[in-house]
Amino acid sequence: MDNKKNRAVVQVPGTSANCGPGFDCLGLATTIYNYLDLTLLHANKVVVEAAGEGAENIPRGKRNLTWQAVQRLLQEVGRETDFKGAIIRTRNNVPISRGLGSSSTAIVGGLVAANEILGAPLTRQELLKLATELEGHPDNVAPALFGGFTVSVMDKGAVQTFSFQPRIKLKLIVAVPDFELSTRLARKVLPKNISMKDAIFNVSRASMLIAALVEGREDLLPLAFDDALHQPYRKKLVPGMTEVFEAAKAAGALGAAISGAGSCLIAFTTTRSGLEEKISSAMVEEFKAHGVKSKALILNVDKRGAKVIKKGAESK
Ligand code: HSE
């Protein structure tokens, strides 16, 4: 196989996990994208060229996360002796370590691009299994692969995902603070046990959230984004969290939550409300009042998930 056939370019959406009450199980894909241009090589070398968000910190060589995903897929389909290296070119728009699924885009991009080059030996469901194994949780990789809103269930190490397009046209307002937050640290602050009361709080809201989105019941959403399992413990890691949520709601948002493990905060409105600018200014201002510099992203829900945008052309 020559270089012409060994290349694929993919677009992968950033994601927002948890969506308030759905800790480690709910997620949605957003309209901010990372791009991966992958060429598989017979030679035993990994070349990484990165541009955009966090470019200078992306690991080069075989420590690169996209390479690790590619290598995992090659092993899975028994092609690891055919392709021992790769050229990985990335152009990233998703902020790093902010709770917008940047590591998922690296994993999902590598899996989807390599699978495409090899003639699609694995289904998306099979790619989800590998991606979850690499990421450790399904809630970012699932929407990155399938698009829309996703509900994922882990059962004895296996993952089952339901992906759907909400009947409410959501507009997402993301306040991106100027500090990173590692998922590891954000998980370390969580308690080992929770009360029955808090479990009921979350089960009821997560269920209401899905029902409202599936049935198009915007009136039920203001009840549905709150959480008692992780945000109360993480608020010390994101200065002004509660007040930014309140400011977003006072400006008309239907609800607000930490995006993934943070540090971004995400508020929800509808595309027809026309409130996105007002909500984003309120969130940025409130962060500022707590000494945090931030910028706002106004996004929609991505419907498609990871997408191959070019295939087979010669890599330059
Ligand atoms: N559900 C995860 C968390 C998101 O909140 O820790 C990061 O993968």
Coordinates of C-alpha atoms and ligand atoms in Angstrom, one line a residue, residues 17-18 23-24 135 137 139-140 183 187 234 260-261, ligand 1:
A17 CA -20.0 15.3 29.7
N18 CA -22.2 14.9 32.8
F23 CA -22.2 12.0 36.2
D24 CA -20.1 9.6 34.0
E135 CA -10.3 7.1 28.1
H137 CA -15.2 6.7 30.9
D139 CA -19.3 10.0 28.6
N140 CA -17.0 12.0 26.3
T183 CA -9.7 15.3 35.5
R187 CA -12.1 13.1 40.6
R234 CA -15.8 20.5 42.8
G260 CA -17.3 17.4 32.2
A261 CA -14.8 17.6 35.1
Ligands
HSE1 N1 -17.5 12.2 33.9 C1 -16.2 12.7 34.0 C2 -16.0 13.4 35.3 C3 -15.9 13.6 32.9 O1 -16.8 14.3 35.6 O2 -15.0 13.2 36.0 C4 -14.4 13.5 32.5 O3 -14.2 12.4 31.7

